PDB file of C-alpha atoms in Angstrom:
ATOM      1  CA  UNK A   1      -4.657   8.980   8.854  1.00 61.00           C
ATOM      2  CA  UNK A   2      -5.066  12.704   8.208  1.00 74.00           C
ATOM      3  CA  UNK A   3      -2.985  12.290   5.056  1.00 73.00           C
ATOM      4  CA  UNK A   4      -5.302   9.490   3.882  1.00 71.00           C
ATOM      5  CA  UNK A   5      -8.289  11.809   4.358  1.00 76.00           C
ATOM      6  CA  UNK A   6      -6.511  14.553   2.409  1.00 79.00           C
ATOM      7  CA  UNK A   7      -5.623  12.108  -0.369  1.00 80.00           C
ATOM      8  CA  UNK A   8      -9.198  10.798  -0.362  1.00 79.00           C
ATOM      9  CA  UNK A   9     -10.525  14.319  -0.949  1.00 81.00           C
ATOM     10  CA  UNK A  10      -7.963  15.019  -3.672  1.00 82.00           C
ATOM     11  CA  UNK A  11      -8.737  11.743  -5.474  1.00 80.00           C
ATOM     12  CA  UNK A  12     -12.458  12.484  -5.286  1.00 80.00           C
ATOM     13  CA  UNK A  13     -11.873  15.874  -6.947  1.00 81.00           C
ATOM     14  CA  UNK A  14     -10.055  13.966  -9.713  1.00 77.00           C
ATOM     15  CA  UNK A  15     -13.114  11.763 -10.318  1.00 74.00           C
ATOM     16  CA  UNK A  16     -12.548   8.805  -8.016  1.00 76.00           C
ATOM     17  CA  UNK A  17     -15.591   7.600  -6.091  1.00 75.00           C
ATOM     18  CA  UNK A  18     -14.736   5.594  -2.992  1.00 77.00           C
ATOM     19  CA  UNK A  19     -17.196   3.115  -1.547  1.00 79.00           C
ATOM     20  CA  UNK A  20     -19.363   4.354   1.307  1.00 80.00           C
ATOM     21  CA  UNK A  21     -21.382   2.201   3.677  1.00 81.00           C
ATOM     22  CA  UNK A  22     -25.054   2.749   4.530  1.00 85.00           C
ATOM     23  CA  UNK A  23     -24.074   5.404   7.111  1.00 87.00           C
ATOM     24  CA  UNK A  24     -21.978   7.325   4.590  1.00 80.00           C
ATOM     25  CA  UNK A  25     -18.642   6.274   6.067  1.00 82.00           C
ATOM     26  CA  UNK A  26     -15.902   5.531   3.575  1.00 80.00           C
ATOM     27  CA  UNK A  27     -14.568   2.019   3.426  1.00 81.00           C
ATOM     28  CA  UNK A  28     -11.179   1.497   1.831  1.00 81.00           C
ATOM     29  CA  UNK A  29     -10.045  -1.627   0.072  1.00 83.00           C
ATOM     30  CA  UNK A  30      -6.478  -2.906   0.174  1.00 84.00           C
ATOM     31  CA  UNK A  31      -6.153  -1.503  -3.333  1.00 81.00           C
ATOM     32  CA  UNK A  32      -7.248   1.961  -2.161  1.00 82.00           C
ATOM     33  CA  UNK A  33      -4.716   1.910   0.663  1.00 84.00           C
ATOM     34  CA  UNK A  34      -2.049   0.716  -1.748  1.00 85.00           C
ATOM     35  CA  UNK A  35      -2.924   3.621  -4.037  1.00 85.00           C
ATOM     36  CA  UNK A  36      -2.517   6.112  -1.160  1.00 85.00           C
ATOM     37  CA  UNK A  37       0.787   4.529  -0.145  1.00 87.00           C
ATOM     38  CA  UNK A  38       2.068   4.813  -3.712  1.00 87.00           C
ATOM     39  CA  UNK A  39       1.374   8.539  -3.588  1.00 87.00           C
ATOM     40  CA  UNK A  40       3.190   8.843  -0.256  1.00 87.00           C
ATOM     41  CA  UNK A  41       6.171   6.831  -1.528  1.00 88.00           C
ATOM     42  CA  UNK A  42       6.379   8.892  -4.708  1.00 86.00           C
ATOM     43  CA  UNK A  43       6.047  12.155  -2.768  1.00 86.00           C
ATOM     44  CA  UNK A  44       8.932  11.153  -0.501  1.00 88.00           C
ATOM     45  CA  UNK A  45      11.309  10.947  -3.464  1.00 87.00           C
ATOM     46  CA  UNK A  46      13.526  13.967  -4.068  1.00 85.00           C
ATOM     47  CA  UNK A  47      12.085  16.672  -6.328  1.00 83.00           C
ATOM     48  CA  UNK A  48       8.587  15.110  -6.391  1.00 84.00           C
ATOM     49  CA  UNK A  49       5.755  17.264  -5.120  1.00 85.00           C
ATOM     50  CA  UNK A  50       2.374  15.959  -3.956  1.00 83.00           C
ATOM     51  CA  UNK A  51       0.564  17.025  -7.134  1.00 81.00           C
ATOM     52  CA  UNK A  52       3.086  15.212  -9.343  1.00 83.00           C
ATOM     53  CA  UNK A  53       2.897  12.096  -7.167  1.00 83.00           C
ATOM     54  CA  UNK A  54      -0.902  12.083  -7.377  1.00 83.00           C
ATOM     55  CA  UNK A  55      -0.892  12.559 -11.153  1.00 80.00           C
ATOM     56  CA  UNK A  56       1.526   9.641 -11.507  1.00 80.00           C
ATOM     57  CA  UNK A  57      -0.598   7.349  -9.381  1.00 81.00           C
ATOM     58  CA  UNK A  58      -3.846   8.422 -11.031  1.00 80.00           C
ATOM     59  CA  UNK A  59      -2.396   7.492 -14.411  1.00 77.00           C
ATOM     60  CA  UNK A  60      -1.962   3.920 -13.096  1.00 77.00           C
ATOM     61  CA  UNK A  61      -5.627   3.645 -12.125  1.00 71.00           C
ATOM     62  CA  UNK A  62      -8.768   3.668 -14.193  1.00 55.00           C
ATOM     63  CA  UNK A  63     -10.596   6.997 -14.184  1.00 49.00           C
ATOM     64  CA  UNK A  64     -13.728   7.120 -11.985  1.00 44.00           C
ATOM     65  CA  UNK A  65     -12.771   3.870 -10.319  1.00 49.00           C
ATOM     66  CA  UNK A  66     -11.682   2.909  -6.846  1.00 49.00           C
ATOM     67  CA  UNK A  67      -9.557   0.075  -8.178  1.00 48.00           C
ATOM     68  CA  UNK A  68      -6.767  -0.149 -10.775  1.00 46.00           C
ATOM     69  CA  UNK A  69      -8.716  -2.368 -13.126  1.00 47.00           C
ATOM     70  CA  UNK A  70     -10.998  -5.349 -13.006  1.00 46.00           C
ATOM     71  CA  UNK A  71      -8.349  -7.727 -14.293  1.00 48.00           C
ATOM     72  CA  UNK A  72      -5.960  -6.809 -11.470  1.00 53.00           C
ATOM     73  CA  UNK A  73      -8.634  -7.562  -8.878  1.00 55.00           C
ATOM     74  CA  UNK A  74      -9.612 -10.700 -10.770  1.00 59.00           C
ATOM     75  CA  UNK A  75      -5.991 -11.824 -10.681  1.00 64.00           C
ATOM     76  CA  UNK A  76      -5.794 -11.043  -6.968  1.00 67.00           C
ATOM     77  CA  UNK A  77      -9.004 -13.004  -6.320  1.00 70.00           C
ATOM     78  CA  UNK A  78      -7.729 -15.849  -8.499  1.00 72.00           C
ATOM     79  CA  UNK A  79      -4.510 -15.927  -6.479  1.00 74.00           C
ATOM     80  CA  UNK A  80      -6.424 -16.220  -3.191  1.00 78.00           C
ATOM     81  CA  UNK A  81      -8.708 -18.841  -4.702  1.00 79.00           C
ATOM     82  CA  UNK A  82      -5.682 -20.839  -5.877  1.00 80.00           C
ATOM     83  CA  UNK A  83      -4.016 -20.596  -2.461  1.00 81.00           C
ATOM     84  CA  UNK A  84      -7.242 -21.631  -0.746  1.00 84.00           C
ATOM     85  CA  UNK A  85      -7.660 -24.593  -3.085  1.00 80.00           C
ATOM     86  CA  UNK A  86      -4.053 -25.670  -2.504  1.00 87.00           C
ATOM     87  CA  UNK A  87      -4.584 -25.538   1.271  1.00 87.00           C
ATOM     88  CA  UNK A  88      -7.846 -27.459   0.922  1.00 84.00           C
ATOM     89  CA  UNK A  89      -6.107 -30.127  -1.165  1.00 84.00           C
ATOM     90  CA  UNK A  90      -3.369 -30.421   1.455  1.00 88.00           C
ATOM     91  CA  UNK A  91      -5.967 -30.817   4.200  1.00 85.00           C
ATOM     92  CA  UNK A  92      -7.869 -33.437   2.223  1.00 87.00           C
ATOM     93  CA  UNK A  93      -4.654 -35.404   1.626  1.00 90.00           C
ATOM     94  CA  UNK A  94      -3.761 -35.208   5.316  1.00 89.00           C
ATOM     95  CA  UNK A  95      -7.258 -36.395   6.234  1.00 88.00           C
ATOM     96  CA  UNK A  96      -7.031 -39.315   3.799  1.00 90.00           C
ATOM     97  CA  UNK A  97      -3.630 -40.253   5.218  1.00 92.00           C
ATOM     98  CA  UNK A  98      -5.007 -40.056   8.739  1.00 92.00           C
ATOM     99  CA  UNK A  99      -7.929 -42.308   7.806  1.00 92.00           C
ATOM    100  CA  UNK A 100      -5.509 -44.842   6.288  1.00 93.00           C
ATOM    101  CA  UNK A 101      -3.416 -44.770   9.464  1.00 94.00           C
ATOM    102  CA  UNK A 102      -6.543 -45.398  11.552  1.00 93.00           C
ATOM    103  CA  UNK A 103      -7.451 -48.332   9.340  1.00 94.00           C
ATOM    104  CA  UNK A 104      -3.948 -49.805   9.705  1.00 95.00           C
ATOM    105  CA  UNK A 105      -4.036 -49.329  13.487  1.00 95.00           C
ATOM    106  CA  UNK A 106      -7.415 -51.087  13.738  1.00 95.00           C
ATOM    107  CA  UNK A 107      -6.083 -53.929  11.632  1.00 94.00           C
ATOM    108  CA  UNK A 108      -2.981 -54.211  13.819  1.00 94.00           C
ATOM    109  CA  UNK A 109      -5.082 -54.202  16.977  1.00 94.00           C
ATOM    110  CA  UNK A 110      -7.283 -56.997  15.599  1.00 93.00           C
ATOM    111  CA  UNK A 111      -4.203 -59.091  14.817  1.00 92.00           C
ATOM    112  CA  UNK A 112      -2.798 -58.500  18.314  1.00 92.00           C
ATOM    113  CA  UNK A 113      -6.134 -59.493  19.859  1.00 91.00           C
ATOM    114  CA  UNK A 114      -6.275 -62.638  17.705  1.00 90.00           C
ATOM    115  CA  UNK A 115      -2.716 -63.542  18.701  1.00 88.00           C
ATOM    116  CA  UNK A 116      -3.606 -63.130  22.388  1.00 86.00           C
ATOM    117  CA  UNK A 117      -6.694 -65.393  21.955  1.00 85.00           C
ATOM    118  CA  UNK A 118      -4.660 -68.074  20.252  1.00 84.00           C
ATOM    119  CA  UNK A 119      -2.039 -68.062  23.037  1.00 79.00           C
ATOM    120  CA  UNK A 120      -4.659 -68.612  25.748  1.00 71.00           C
TER     121      UNK A 120
END
């Protein structure tokens, strides 16, 4: 966590402005955390120093932004929307199938009851 705070300060000096809540506490998005992790991963490679890792990651992100670019977030949101819609469709199909099974069961029960009445 201390490294994240250090990276946060370094990115802010490079022009990044991270979101802060009403109390002034920073809130990090998944994209922000991914950005920090990219720096850490790059820094852990042989012959890469922290400054070089940060410069490499900064070049992947839009200046003065807390996110890579709007289209990347749009694509991420679209992905989650698509997954949610797929799940909703699956649930709706399962519900329709369940309703059909209930209808068939009721019909079968009526026939059984009619058969019992006839036999009496």
